[in-house]
mmCIF file of C-alpha atoms and ligand atoms in Angstrom:
data_model
loop_
_atom_site.group_PDB
_atom_site.id
_atom_site.type_symbol
_atom_site.label_atom_id
_atom_site.label_comp_id
_atom_site.label_asym_id
_atom_site.label_seq_id
_atom_site.Cartn_x
_atom_site.Cartn_y
_atom_site.Cartn_z
ATOM 1 C CA UNK A 247 -33.724 -42.775 -68.537
ATOM 2 C CA UNK A 248 -32.615 -39.128 -68.734
ATOM 3 C CA UNK A 249 -35.259 -36.518 -69.426
ATOM 4 C CA UNK A 250 -34.744 -33.691 -71.901
ATOM 5 C CA UNK A 251 -35.137 -30.086 -70.874
ATOM 6 C CA UNK A 252 -35.798 -28.958 -74.465
ATOM 7 C CA UNK A 253 -39.136 -27.166 -74.728
ATOM 8 C CA UNK A 254 -40.975 -24.852 -77.145
ATOM 9 C CA UNK A 255 -39.212 -22.025 -75.283
ATOM 10 C CA UNK A 256 -35.662 -23.238 -75.937
ATOM 11 C CA UNK A 257 -36.589 -23.728 -79.618
ATOM 12 C CA UNK A 258 -37.962 -20.190 -79.939
ATOM 13 C CA UNK A 259 -35.231 -18.405 -78.001
ATOM 14 C CA UNK A 260 -32.342 -20.558 -79.217
ATOM 15 C CA UNK A 261 -30.977 -21.217 -75.725
ATOM 16 C CA UNK A 262 -29.867 -24.504 -74.201
ATOM 17 C CA UNK A 263 -32.079 -24.573 -71.089
ATOM 18 C CA UNK A 264 -35.583 -23.235 -70.373
ATOM 19 C CA UNK A 265 -34.260 -20.771 -67.800
ATOM 20 C CA UNK A 266 -34.791 -17.037 -68.307
ATOM 21 C CA UNK A 267 -33.105 -14.163 -66.484
ATOM 22 C CA UNK A 268 -35.696 -11.404 -66.451
ATOM 23 C CA UNK A 269 -34.975 -7.723 -66.903
ATOM 24 C CA UNK A 270 -34.425 -5.646 -63.778
ATOM 25 C CA UNK A 271 -33.854 -1.897 -63.940
ATOM 26 C CA UNK A 272 -30.247 -0.963 -63.063
ATOM 27 C CA UNK A 273 -29.460 -4.661 -62.484
ATOM 28 C CA UNK A 274 -29.765 -6.564 -65.772
ATOM 29 C CA UNK A 275 -26.638 -5.234 -67.481
ATOM 30 C CA UNK A 276 -24.431 -6.818 -70.189
ATOM 31 C CA UNK A 277 -22.330 -8.703 -67.635
ATOM 32 C CA UNK A 278 -25.360 -10.384 -66.043
ATOM 33 C CA UNK A 279 -27.050 -11.118 -69.366
ATOM 34 C CA UNK A 280 -23.875 -12.573 -70.900
ATOM 35 C CA UNK A 281 -23.245 -14.607 -67.735
ATOM 36 C CA UNK A 282 -26.733 -16.118 -68.082
ATOM 37 C CA UNK A 283 -26.515 -16.750 -71.816
ATOM 38 C CA UNK A 284 -23.010 -18.244 -71.687
ATOM 39 C CA UNK A 285 -24.287 -20.694 -69.057
ATOM 40 C CA UNK A 286 -27.118 -21.867 -71.365
ATOM 41 C CA UNK A 287 -29.973 -19.652 -70.110
ATOM 42 C CA UNK A 288 -31.559 -16.628 -71.796
ATOM 43 C CA UNK A 289 -31.054 -13.121 -70.382
ATOM 44 C CA UNK A 290 -32.897 -9.840 -70.917
ATOM 45 C CA UNK A 291 -31.157 -6.463 -70.733
ATOM 46 C CA UNK A 292 -33.020 -3.785 -68.779
ATOM 47 C CA UNK A 293 -34.072 -1.185 -71.346
ATOM 48 C CA UNK A 294 -36.926 0.583 -69.571
ATOM 49 C CA UNK A 295 -34.652 2.671 -67.379
ATOM 50 C CA UNK A 296 -31.959 3.909 -69.774
ATOM 51 C CA UNK A 297 -31.774 6.259 -72.778
ATOM 52 C CA UNK A 298 -31.344 4.771 -76.296
ATOM 53 C CA UNK A 299 -27.642 5.671 -76.549
ATOM 54 C CA UNK A 300 -26.935 3.609 -73.438
ATOM 55 C CA UNK A 301 -29.182 0.848 -74.727
ATOM 56 C CA UNK A 302 -27.171 0.585 -77.923
ATOM 57 C CA UNK A 303 -23.926 0.589 -75.924
ATOM 58 C CA UNK A 304 -25.313 -2.251 -73.739
ATOM 59 C CA UNK A 305 -26.466 -4.311 -76.729
ATOM 60 C CA UNK A 306 -23.033 -4.005 -78.347
ATOM 61 C CA UNK A 307 -21.243 -4.785 -75.078
ATOM 62 C CA UNK A 308 -23.409 -7.887 -74.558
ATOM 63 C CA UNK A 309 -22.495 -9.050 -78.054
ATOM 64 C CA UNK A 310 -18.820 -8.722 -77.148
ATOM 65 C CA UNK A 311 -19.334 -10.850 -74.031
ATOM 66 C CA UNK A 312 -21.446 -13.622 -75.555
ATOM 67 C CA UNK A 313 -22.186 -15.104 -78.956
ATOM 68 C CA UNK A 314 -25.491 -16.486 -77.645
ATOM 69 C CA UNK A 315 -28.878 -14.879 -78.328
ATOM 70 C CA UNK A 316 -30.326 -12.493 -75.717
ATOM 71 C CA UNK A 317 -33.250 -10.099 -75.253
ATOM 72 C CA UNK A 318 -34.148 -6.502 -74.370
ATOM 73 C CA UNK A 319 -36.882 -5.272 -72.026
ATOM 74 C CA UNK A 320 -38.820 -2.029 -72.505
ATOM 75 C CA UNK A 321 -42.324 -0.719 -71.964
ATOM 76 C CA UNK A 322 -44.524 1.153 -74.367
ATOM 77 C CA UNK A 323 -45.025 4.193 -72.118
ATOM 78 C CA UNK A 324 -41.359 5.053 -71.921
ATOM 79 C CA UNK A 325 -40.697 8.065 -74.151
ATOM 80 C CA UNK A 326 -38.094 6.270 -76.264
ATOM 81 C CA UNK A 327 -39.972 2.979 -76.854
ATOM 82 C CA UNK A 328 -39.855 3.352 -80.625
ATOM 83 C CA UNK A 329 -36.099 4.060 -80.586
ATOM 84 C CA UNK A 330 -35.533 0.909 -78.514
ATOM 85 C CA UNK A 331 -37.515 -1.127 -81.046
ATOM 86 C CA UNK A 332 -35.366 0.318 -83.857
ATOM 87 C CA UNK A 333 -32.214 -0.742 -82.004
ATOM 88 C CA UNK A 334 -33.559 -4.226 -81.316
ATOM 89 C CA UNK A 335 -34.271 -4.717 -85.014
ATOM 90 C CA UNK A 336 -31.023 -3.078 -86.172
ATOM 91 C CA UNK A 337 -28.882 -5.336 -83.984
ATOM 92 C CA UNK A 338 -30.834 -8.561 -84.535
ATOM 93 C CA UNK A 339 -31.765 -8.957 -80.848
ATOM 94 C CA UNK A 340 -33.612 -12.267 -80.461
ATOM 95 C CA UNK A 341 -36.481 -11.267 -78.144
ATOM 96 C CA UNK A 342 -38.199 -8.401 -76.356
ATOM 97 C CA UNK A 343 -40.033 -8.509 -73.051
ATOM 98 C CA UNK A 344 -42.476 -5.899 -71.783
ATOM 99 C CA UNK A 345 -45.067 -5.605 -69.057
ATOM 100 C CA UNK A 346 -47.204 -2.951 -70.737
ATOM 101 C CA UNK A 347 -47.892 -4.150 -74.223
ATOM 102 C CA UNK A 348 -46.979 -2.047 -77.245
ATOM 103 C CA UNK A 349 -49.723 -1.520 -79.832
ATOM 104 C CA UNK A 350 -50.373 -3.946 -82.685
ATOM 105 C CA UNK A 351 -48.275 -1.903 -85.133
ATOM 106 C CA UNK A 352 -45.151 -1.996 -83.005
ATOM 107 C CA UNK A 353 -45.608 -5.696 -82.346
ATOM 108 C CA UNK A 354 -46.049 -6.304 -86.076
ATOM 109 C CA UNK A 355 -42.771 -4.455 -86.773
ATOM 110 C CA UNK A 356 -40.968 -6.626 -84.242
ATOM 111 C CA UNK A 357 -42.501 -9.846 -85.515
ATOM 112 C CA UNK A 358 -41.797 -8.983 -89.163
ATOM 113 C CA UNK A 359 -38.151 -8.656 -88.160
ATOM 114 C CA UNK A 360 -38.262 -12.090 -86.473
ATOM 115 C CA UNK A 361 -38.050 -10.744 -82.905
ATOM 116 C CA UNK A 362 -39.769 -12.984 -80.329
ATOM 117 C CA UNK A 363 -42.378 -10.972 -78.348
ATOM 118 C CA UNK A 364 -42.571 -12.119 -74.749
ATOM 119 C CA UNK A 365 -44.766 -10.022 -72.413
ATOM 120 C CA UNK A 366 -44.976 -10.551 -68.656
ATOM 121 C CA UNK A 367 -48.528 -10.785 -67.394
ATOM 122 C CA UNK A 368 -50.203 -11.271 -64.014
ATOM 123 C CA UNK A 369 -53.713 -12.452 -64.895
ATOM 124 C CA UNK A 370 -55.219 -14.995 -67.346
ATOM 125 C CA UNK A 371 -57.269 -12.271 -69.099
ATOM 126 C CA UNK A 372 -54.062 -10.314 -69.744
ATOM 127 C CA UNK A 373 -52.450 -13.453 -71.199
ATOM 128 C CA UNK A 374 -55.377 -13.895 -73.588
ATOM 129 C CA UNK A 375 -55.170 -10.234 -74.650
ATOM 130 C CA UNK A 376 -51.381 -10.428 -75.078
ATOM 131 C CA UNK A 377 -51.704 -13.460 -77.355
ATOM 132 C CA UNK A 378 -54.412 -11.689 -79.384
ATOM 133 C CA UNK A 379 -51.994 -8.784 -79.798
ATOM 134 C CA UNK A 380 -49.328 -11.144 -81.149
ATOM 135 C CA UNK A 381 -47.260 -12.426 -78.207
ATOM 136 C CA UNK A 382 -45.128 -15.450 -79.106
ATOM 137 C CA UNK A 383 -44.564 -16.482 -75.467
ATOM 138 C CA UNK A 384 -46.072 -15.262 -72.197
ATOM 139 C CA UNK A 385 -44.242 -15.030 -68.910
ATOM 140 C CA UNK A 386 -46.682 -15.226 -66.027
ATOM 141 C CA UNK A 387 -45.593 -13.740 -62.725
ATOM 142 C CA UNK A 388 -47.217 -14.780 -59.459
ATOM 143 C CA UNK A 389 -47.620 -12.444 -56.489
ATOM 144 C CA UNK A 390 -44.463 -13.591 -54.688
ATOM 145 C CA UNK A 391 -42.376 -12.176 -57.544
ATOM 146 C CA UNK A 392 -40.176 -9.082 -57.264
ATOM 147 C CA UNK A 393 -40.829 -5.526 -58.395
ATOM 148 C CA UNK A 394 -44.332 -4.631 -59.594
ATOM 149 C CA UNK A 395 -46.501 -7.637 -58.946
ATOM 150 C CA UNK A 396 -50.039 -8.923 -58.595
ATOM 151 C CA UNK A 397 -51.785 -10.605 -55.682
ATOM 152 C CA UNK A 398 -52.442 -14.127 -57.016
ATOM 153 C CA UNK A 399 -49.703 -16.587 -56.016
ATOM 154 C CA UNK A 400 -47.665 -18.456 -58.617
ATOM 155 C CA UNK A 401 -49.183 -21.827 -57.675
ATOM 156 C CA UNK A 402 -52.691 -20.626 -58.578
ATOM 157 C CA UNK A 403 -51.833 -18.433 -61.528
ATOM 158 C CA UNK A 404 -49.601 -20.712 -63.604
ATOM 159 C CA UNK A 405 -52.187 -23.482 -64.184
ATOM 160 C CA UNK A 406 -54.862 -20.872 -64.957
ATOM 161 C CA UNK A 407 -52.698 -19.213 -67.599
ATOM 162 C CA UNK A 408 -51.628 -22.541 -69.081
ATOM 163 C CA UNK A 409 -55.302 -23.455 -69.397
ATOM 164 C CA UNK A 410 -56.032 -20.072 -71.006
ATOM 165 C CA UNK A 411 -53.243 -19.860 -73.620
ATOM 166 C CA UNK A 412 -50.862 -22.810 -73.215
ATOM 167 C CA UNK A 413 -52.165 -24.548 -76.344
ATOM 168 C CA UNK A 414 -51.267 -21.475 -78.427
ATOM 169 C CA UNK A 415 -47.957 -20.220 -77.019
ATOM 170 C CA UNK A 416 -45.295 -21.372 -74.561
ATOM 171 C CA UNK A 417 -45.932 -20.216 -70.988
ATOM 172 C CA UNK A 418 -42.998 -19.331 -68.730
ATOM 173 C CA UNK A 419 -43.529 -19.461 -64.965
ATOM 174 C CA UNK A 420 -42.136 -16.624 -62.814
ATOM 175 C CA UNK A 421 -42.407 -15.478 -59.227
ATOM 176 C CA UNK A 422 -40.551 -17.330 -56.499
ATOM 177 C CA UNK A 423 -38.264 -19.614 -58.514
ATOM 178 C CA UNK A 424 -34.657 -20.313 -57.555
ATOM 179 C CA UNK A 425 -33.815 -24.008 -58.049
ATOM 180 C CA UNK A 426 -34.296 -27.271 -59.932
ATOM 181 C CA UNK A 427 -37.303 -28.301 -57.890
ATOM 182 C CA UNK A 428 -39.016 -25.163 -59.149
ATOM 183 C CA UNK A 429 -38.115 -25.912 -62.764
ATOM 184 C CA UNK A 430 -39.275 -29.545 -62.453
ATOM 185 C CA UNK A 431 -42.518 -28.364 -60.833
ATOM 186 C CA UNK A 432 -43.169 -25.753 -63.510
ATOM 187 C CA UNK A 433 -42.577 -28.277 -66.300
ATOM 188 C CA UNK A 434 -44.900 -30.721 -64.522
ATOM 189 C CA UNK A 435 -47.610 -28.027 -64.456
ATOM 190 C CA UNK A 436 -47.196 -27.782 -68.231
ATOM 191 C CA UNK A 437 -45.086 -24.618 -68.401
ATOM 192 C CA UNK A 438 -42.249 -24.391 -70.930
ATOM 193 C CA UNK A 439 -39.681 -22.935 -68.547
ATOM 194 C CA UNK A 440 -39.042 -20.625 -65.623
ATOM 195 C CA UNK A 441 -38.021 -16.980 -65.393
ATOM 196 C CA UNK A 442 -36.207 -15.498 -62.398
ATOM 197 C CA UNK A 443 -35.314 -11.972 -61.352
ATOM 198 C CA UNK A 444 -34.287 -12.026 -57.693
ATOM 199 C CA UNK A 445 -32.136 -15.176 -57.971
ATOM 200 C CA UNK A 446 -30.136 -13.512 -60.764
ATOM 201 C CA UNK A 447 -29.892 -10.259 -58.823
ATOM 202 C CA UNK A 448 -28.242 -12.318 -56.068
ATOM 203 C CA UNK A 449 -25.273 -13.311 -58.247
ATOM 204 C CA UNK A 450 -21.667 -12.319 -58.361
ATOM 205 C CA UNK A 451 -22.172 -10.902 -61.876
ATOM 206 C CA UNK A 452 -25.007 -8.502 -60.947
ATOM 207 C CA UNK A 453 -23.697 -4.906 -60.845
ATOM 208 C CA UNK A 454 -25.478 -4.120 -57.547
ATOM 209 C CA UNK A 455 -23.065 -2.763 -54.874
ATOM 210 C CA UNK A 456 -21.925 -5.291 -52.256
ATOM 211 C CA UNK A 457 -23.594 -3.457 -49.330
ATOM 212 C CA UNK A 458 -26.946 -3.732 -51.088
ATOM 213 C CA UNK A 459 -26.430 -7.369 -52.131
ATOM 214 C CA UNK A 460 -25.642 -8.092 -48.467
ATOM 215 C CA UNK A 461 -29.111 -6.804 -47.499
ATOM 216 C CA UNK A 462 -30.698 -9.295 -49.882
ATOM 217 C CA UNK A 463 -28.564 -12.172 -48.576
ATOM 218 C CA UNK A 464 -29.226 -11.405 -44.899
ATOM 219 C CA UNK A 465 -32.981 -10.994 -45.343
ATOM 220 C CA UNK A 466 -33.970 -14.493 -44.205
ATOM 221 C CA UNK A 467 -37.700 -14.114 -43.807
ATOM 222 C CA UNK A 468 -39.997 -14.003 -46.864
ATOM 223 C CA UNK A 469 -42.613 -12.212 -44.739
ATOM 224 C CA UNK A 470 -40.296 -9.195 -44.535
ATOM 225 C CA UNK A 471 -40.539 -8.752 -48.295
ATOM 226 C CA UNK A 472 -43.822 -6.943 -48.591
ATOM 227 C CA UNK A 473 -46.080 -5.438 -51.218
ATOM 228 C CA UNK A 474 -46.475 -1.687 -50.912
ATOM 229 C CA UNK A 475 -48.028 1.039 -53.035
ATOM 230 C CA UNK A 476 -45.906 3.672 -51.309
ATOM 231 C CA UNK A 477 -43.442 4.111 -54.170
ATOM 232 C CA UNK A 478 -45.503 4.873 -57.230
ATOM 233 C CA UNK A 479 -49.076 3.980 -56.353
ATOM 234 C CA UNK A 480 -48.799 0.512 -57.918
ATOM 235 C CA UNK A 481 -48.274 -2.653 -55.853
ATOM 236 C CA UNK A 482 -44.554 -3.351 -55.714
ATOM 237 C CA UNK A 483 -42.757 -6.033 -53.707
ATOM 238 C CA UNK A 484 -39.740 -4.808 -51.727
ATOM 239 C CA UNK A 485 -37.589 -5.767 -48.750
ATOM 240 C CA UNK A 486 -38.688 -3.918 -45.620
ATOM 241 C CA UNK A 487 -36.055 -1.318 -44.695
ATOM 242 C CA UNK A 488 -35.858 2.086 -43.027
ATOM 243 C CA UNK A 489 -37.188 3.993 -46.017
ATOM 244 C CA UNK A 490 -40.094 1.642 -46.663
ATOM 245 C CA UNK A 491 -40.999 1.420 -42.966
ATOM 246 C CA UNK A 492 -41.153 5.233 -42.822
ATOM 247 C CA UNK A 493 -43.374 5.413 -45.869
ATOM 248 C CA UNK A 494 -45.642 2.597 -44.713
ATOM 249 C CA UNK A 495 -46.373 3.978 -41.276
ATOM 250 C CA UNK A 496 -46.938 7.567 -42.355
ATOM 251 C CA UNK A 497 -50.354 9.130 -42.680
ATOM 252 C CA UNK A 498 -51.178 11.261 -45.744
ATOM 253 C CA UNK A 499 -49.613 14.456 -44.346
ATOM 254 C CA UNK A 500 -46.352 12.804 -43.330
ATOM 255 C CA UNK A 501 -46.302 10.917 -46.649
ATOM 256 C CA UNK A 502 -46.566 14.201 -48.510
ATOM 257 C CA UNK A 503 -43.795 15.646 -46.340
ATOM 258 C CA UNK A 504 -41.537 12.592 -46.882
ATOM 259 C CA UNK A 505 -42.263 12.632 -50.590
ATOM 260 C CA UNK A 506 -41.314 16.308 -50.791
ATOM 261 C CA UNK A 507 -38.138 15.869 -48.740
ATOM 262 C CA UNK A 508 -37.083 12.882 -50.793
ATOM 263 C CA UNK A 509 -38.171 14.510 -53.977
ATOM 264 C CA UNK A 510 -36.056 17.580 -53.296
ATOM 265 C CA UNK A 511 -33.097 15.547 -52.036
ATOM 266 C CA UNK A 512 -33.013 13.439 -55.163
ATOM 267 C CA UNK A 513 -33.937 16.281 -57.462
ATOM 268 C CA UNK A 514 -30.737 18.075 -56.476
ATOM 269 C CA UNK A 515 -29.020 16.072 -59.223
ATOM 270 C CA UNK A 516 -31.451 17.341 -61.816
ATOM 271 C CA UNK A 517 -31.676 20.947 -60.656
ATOM 272 C CA UNK A 518 -35.455 20.848 -60.076
ATOM 273 C CA UNK A 519 -36.799 23.177 -57.377
ATOM 274 C CA UNK A 520 -39.820 22.936 -55.075
ATOM 275 C CA UNK A 521 -42.038 24.724 -57.591
ATOM 276 C CA UNK A 522 -41.008 22.450 -60.475
ATOM 277 C CA UNK A 523 -41.491 19.357 -58.355
ATOM 278 C CA UNK A 524 -44.967 20.368 -57.213
ATOM 279 C CA UNK A 525 -45.994 21.386 -60.723
ATOM 280 C CA UNK A 526 -44.983 17.993 -62.151
ATOM 281 C CA UNK A 527 -46.682 16.154 -59.309
ATOM 282 C CA UNK A 528 -49.929 18.196 -59.616
ATOM 283 C CA UNK A 529 -50.039 17.464 -63.338
ATOM 284 C CA UNK A 530 -49.605 13.738 -62.719
ATOM 285 C CA UNK A 531 -52.102 13.559 -59.865
ATOM 286 C CA UNK A 532 -54.714 15.415 -61.958
ATOM 287 C CA UNK A 533 -54.293 13.110 -64.945
ATOM 288 C CA UNK A 534 -54.578 9.817 -63.051
ATOM 289 C CA UNK A 535 -55.844 8.422 -59.831
ATOM 290 C CA UNK A 536 -52.694 8.914 -57.750
ATOM 291 C CA UNK A 537 -52.669 11.155 -54.699
ATOM 292 C CA UNK A 538 -50.331 14.140 -54.695
ATOM 293 C CA UNK A 539 -47.782 12.417 -52.449
ATOM 294 C CA UNK A 540 -47.923 9.248 -54.584
ATOM 295 C CA UNK A 541 -47.323 11.383 -57.670
ATOM 296 C CA UNK A 542 -44.274 13.004 -56.126
ATOM 297 C CA UNK A 543 -42.923 9.641 -55.007
ATOM 298 C CA UNK A 544 -43.660 8.181 -58.415
ATOM 299 C CA UNK A 545 -41.746 10.959 -60.185
ATOM 300 C CA UNK A 546 -38.804 10.290 -57.893
ATOM 301 C CA UNK A 547 -39.057 6.492 -57.744
ATOM 302 C CA UNK A 548 -36.158 5.902 -60.175
ATOM 303 C CA UNK A 549 -33.809 8.049 -58.112
ATOM 304 C CA UNK A 550 -34.884 6.447 -54.839
ATOM 305 C CA UNK A 551 -34.365 2.957 -56.265
ATOM 306 C CA UNK A 552 -30.951 3.954 -57.613
ATOM 307 C CA UNK A 553 -29.879 5.142 -54.166
ATOM 308 C CA UNK A 554 -29.906 1.472 -53.071
ATOM 309 C CA UNK A 555 -29.279 -0.399 -56.305
ATOM 310 C CA UNK A 556 -26.589 1.819 -57.856
ATOM 311 C CA UNK A 557 -25.160 3.975 -55.075
ATOM 312 C CA UNK A 558 -25.046 1.178 -52.465
ATOM 313 C CA UNK A 559 -27.098 2.877 -49.691
ATOM 314 C CA UNK A 560 -29.605 0.079 -48.900
ATOM 315 C CA UNK A 561 -31.485 1.961 -46.177
ATOM 316 C CA UNK A 562 -31.813 5.258 -48.026
ATOM 317 C CA UNK A 563 -33.409 3.746 -51.085
ATOM 318 C CA UNK A 564 -35.825 0.885 -51.725
ATOM 319 C CA UNK A 565 -34.997 -2.750 -52.479
ATOM 320 C CA UNK A 566 -37.335 -4.335 -55.054
ATOM 321 C CA UNK A 567 -37.299 -8.077 -54.431
ATOM 322 C CA UNK A 568 -39.204 -11.308 -54.739
ATOM 323 C CA UNK A 569 -40.053 -13.176 -51.546
ATOM 324 C CA UNK A 570 -37.611 -15.847 -52.658
ATOM 325 C CA UNK A 571 -34.739 -13.610 -51.433
ATOM 326 C CA UNK A 572 -35.821 -14.620 -47.918
ATOM 327 C CA UNK A 573 -34.843 -18.219 -48.750
ATOM 328 C CA UNK A 574 -31.511 -17.541 -50.497
ATOM 329 C CA UNK A 575 -28.444 -17.202 -48.321
ATOM 330 C CA UNK A 576 -25.579 -16.913 -50.753
ATOM 331 C CA UNK A 577 -24.456 -15.176 -53.911
ATOM 332 C CA UNK A 578 -23.578 -17.588 -56.709
ATOM 333 C CA UNK A 579 -22.359 -17.129 -60.272
ATOM 334 C CA UNK A 580 -24.869 -17.410 -63.129
ATOM 335 C CA UNK A 581 -23.144 -20.613 -64.193
ATOM 336 C CA UNK A 582 -23.444 -22.164 -60.720
ATOM 337 C CA UNK A 583 -27.136 -21.257 -60.588
ATOM 338 C CA UNK A 584 -27.983 -22.616 -64.015
ATOM 339 C CA UNK A 585 -25.892 -25.791 -63.673
ATOM 340 C CA UNK A 586 -27.417 -26.424 -60.243
ATOM 341 C CA UNK A 587 -30.963 -25.961 -61.535
ATOM 342 C CA UNK A 588 -30.394 -28.220 -64.529
ATOM 343 C CA UNK A 589 -28.809 -30.974 -62.426
ATOM 344 C CA UNK A 590 -31.510 -30.872 -59.753
ATOM 345 C CA UNK A 591 -34.418 -30.665 -62.213
ATOM 346 C CA UNK A 592 -33.037 -33.618 -64.166
ATOM 347 C CA UNK A 593 -32.764 -35.765 -61.030
ATOM 348 C CA UNK A 594 -36.275 -34.819 -59.903
ATOM 349 C CA UNK A 595 -37.878 -35.405 -63.278
ATOM 350 C CA UNK A 596 -36.047 -38.735 -63.716
ATOM 351 C CA UNK A 597 -37.198 -39.870 -60.284
ATOM 352 C CA UNK A 598 -40.773 -38.843 -61.100
ATOM 353 C CA UNK A 599 -40.713 -40.614 -64.465
ATOM 354 C CA UNK A 600 -39.481 -43.790 -62.789
ATOM 355 C CA UNK A 601 -42.107 -43.527 -60.095
ATOM 356 C CA UNK A 602 -44.973 -43.213 -62.569
ATOM 357 C CA UNK A 603 -43.658 -45.949 -64.889
ATOM 358 C CA UNK A 604 -42.958 -48.398 -62.024
HETATM 359 C C1 FMN B 845 -34.711 -5.248 -58.543
HETATM 360 C C2 FMN B 845 -35.791 -5.591 -59.523
HETATM 361 C C3 FMN B 845 -36.014 -4.759 -60.605
HETATM 362 C C4 FMN B 845 -36.989 -5.067 -61.562
HETATM 363 N N1 FMN B 845 -37.130 -4.254 -62.660
HETATM 364 C C5 FMN B 845 -37.965 -4.634 -63.659
HETATM 365 C C6 FMN B 845 -38.023 -3.891 -64.877
HETATM 366 O O1 FMN B 845 -37.316 -2.891 -65.061
HETATM 367 N N2 FMN B 845 -38.882 -4.310 -65.846
HETATM 368 C C7 FMN B 845 -39.667 -5.435 -65.674
HETATM 369 O O2 FMN B 845 -40.426 -5.801 -66.591
HETATM 370 N N3 FMN B 845 -39.634 -6.163 -64.536
HETATM 371 C C8 FMN B 845 -38.795 -5.794 -63.531
HETATM 372 N N4 FMN B 845 -38.724 -6.550 -62.386
HETATM 373 C C9 FMN B 845 -39.499 -7.810 -62.289
HETATM 374 C C10 FMN B 845 -38.616 -8.987 -62.787
HETATM 375 O O3 FMN B 845 -38.268 -8.816 -64.122
HETATM 376 C C11 FMN B 845 -39.288 -10.367 -62.632
HETATM 377 O O4 FMN B 845 -40.504 -10.390 -63.342
HETATM 378 C C12 FMN B 845 -39.493 -10.788 -61.196
HETATM 379 O O5 FMN B 845 -38.351 -10.458 -60.441
HETATM 380 C C13 FMN B 845 -39.745 -12.295 -61.106
HETATM 381 O O6 FMN B 845 -39.955 -12.735 -59.777
HETATM 382 P P1 FMN B 845 -38.755 -13.295 -58.825
HETATM 383 O O7 FMN B 845 -38.053 -12.079 -58.351
HETATM 384 O O8 FMN B 845 -39.478 -14.026 -57.752
HETATM 385 O O9 FMN B 845 -37.864 -14.166 -59.643
HETATM 386 C C14 FMN B 845 -37.786 -6.237 -61.394
HETATM 387 C C15 FMN B 845 -37.575 -7.066 -60.282
HETATM 388 C C16 FMN B 845 -36.589 -6.765 -59.350
HETATM 389 C C17 FMN B 845 -36.361 -7.723 -58.192
#
C-alpha cells in the first residue's frame, strides 16, 4: 500500500505536496520561492520588509522562474499593506500569509479575489479569532520556531489548535520541522501539512551570504538558539552570537548605550542623527510599553538583521533561527529537501499503516 500525501492544503494551494516554505524577511526571495514551488512545495515571498515596487518586481520574477502557484507574506501594520494587497490581486497570487491579521474588509477583498488567507498563529484563541475573521488555513507555530515566536512547544500546540479549528479549516504545523518524520508525525496528529522557515533558509537557493549560512550550519546545539526580547521587545528566537550575547548580558544603562551606538552606526545609511534617533525612540516608547532602549533597538532591528542576513557579517548582526538549525548540518537544494521529506514520510506512513492493519 502507498499512502497519498494529498490533503485539504494541497487542494487549496494547488501544490503537489503539503510542504510550505514560510516567508522570511530578506531570505524568501524569488529564487527560493521558485525552487520550492518547482519541487512540488508551496513558497511565500517575504513582503513585510520591502517597498511595493520591489514586491511587484519579486512577484514578476517569481513568475518567470516558476509556473506553479506561490504566495506573498505581509503584515497589516506595515505602511504599504494595502498596496501589497493590490499587487497580490492584480497578479493573481494564490495565497497570502500574515502574522498580524488585516481587518475584515481587507480579508474580504482578498477572498473575493480568490486569494487564500493563511495567517500564522501561536495560540488556540488566536486560531479561533483568525478563522472568525475569514482565514482559509491556519499555520500554527510552536515555540521552537524561528523569528518571532511563542513559548508553547509545537508538540503541545498543534493538537490544541487542531481541536480548536481543525474541523473548519486545514491546520499547518510549523516550528521545528525539517524531515519526513516530522511530516508523517504532523499528518498523524491531524494536521494538513508542515511549514518550515529555517530548513529553507539553509538551502543553496537562499540568498543569504555564505559566511552567514556557515554560522547556521555550524551551530550544532539547539540550546544555543535562544528566545530574546533584546531586539524589538517581542520574543524572538535567534542563534547566540557576539551581538546577542552583548545585548543579553547588559543592564538597562549599557543596553541604552548599545542601542544608541548601533542605532547611530546603522542610521548612517539613512542620514539620521542622534536627535532624530532619540525623537523617534521617545515617540515609540511613549506610545507603547517598550523601554527607551528597546524602542531604539526596535527602530533599528531591520538594519541590524540585514547586517548578518544581507551583508554577510554574522557576528555584527542577529541571526533569526528556529532551534532546528542546531540539528541540521548541511545545505541542500529545495528539491533535495522536498524529495527527501516526501520519500521519508511515505515510508514512515506506509510502515505505520501496515503496523496498525496487521
Ligand atoms: C530568518 C527568519 C526570518 C523570518 N522572517 C519572517 C517574516 O518576515 N515574516 C513572518 O511572518 N515570519 C518570519 N519568520 C518566521 C518563519 O516564517 C516561520 O514561521 C518559522 O521560521 C517556522 O519555524 P522553523 O524555523 O522552525 O521552521 C522568520 C524566520 C526566520 C528564521
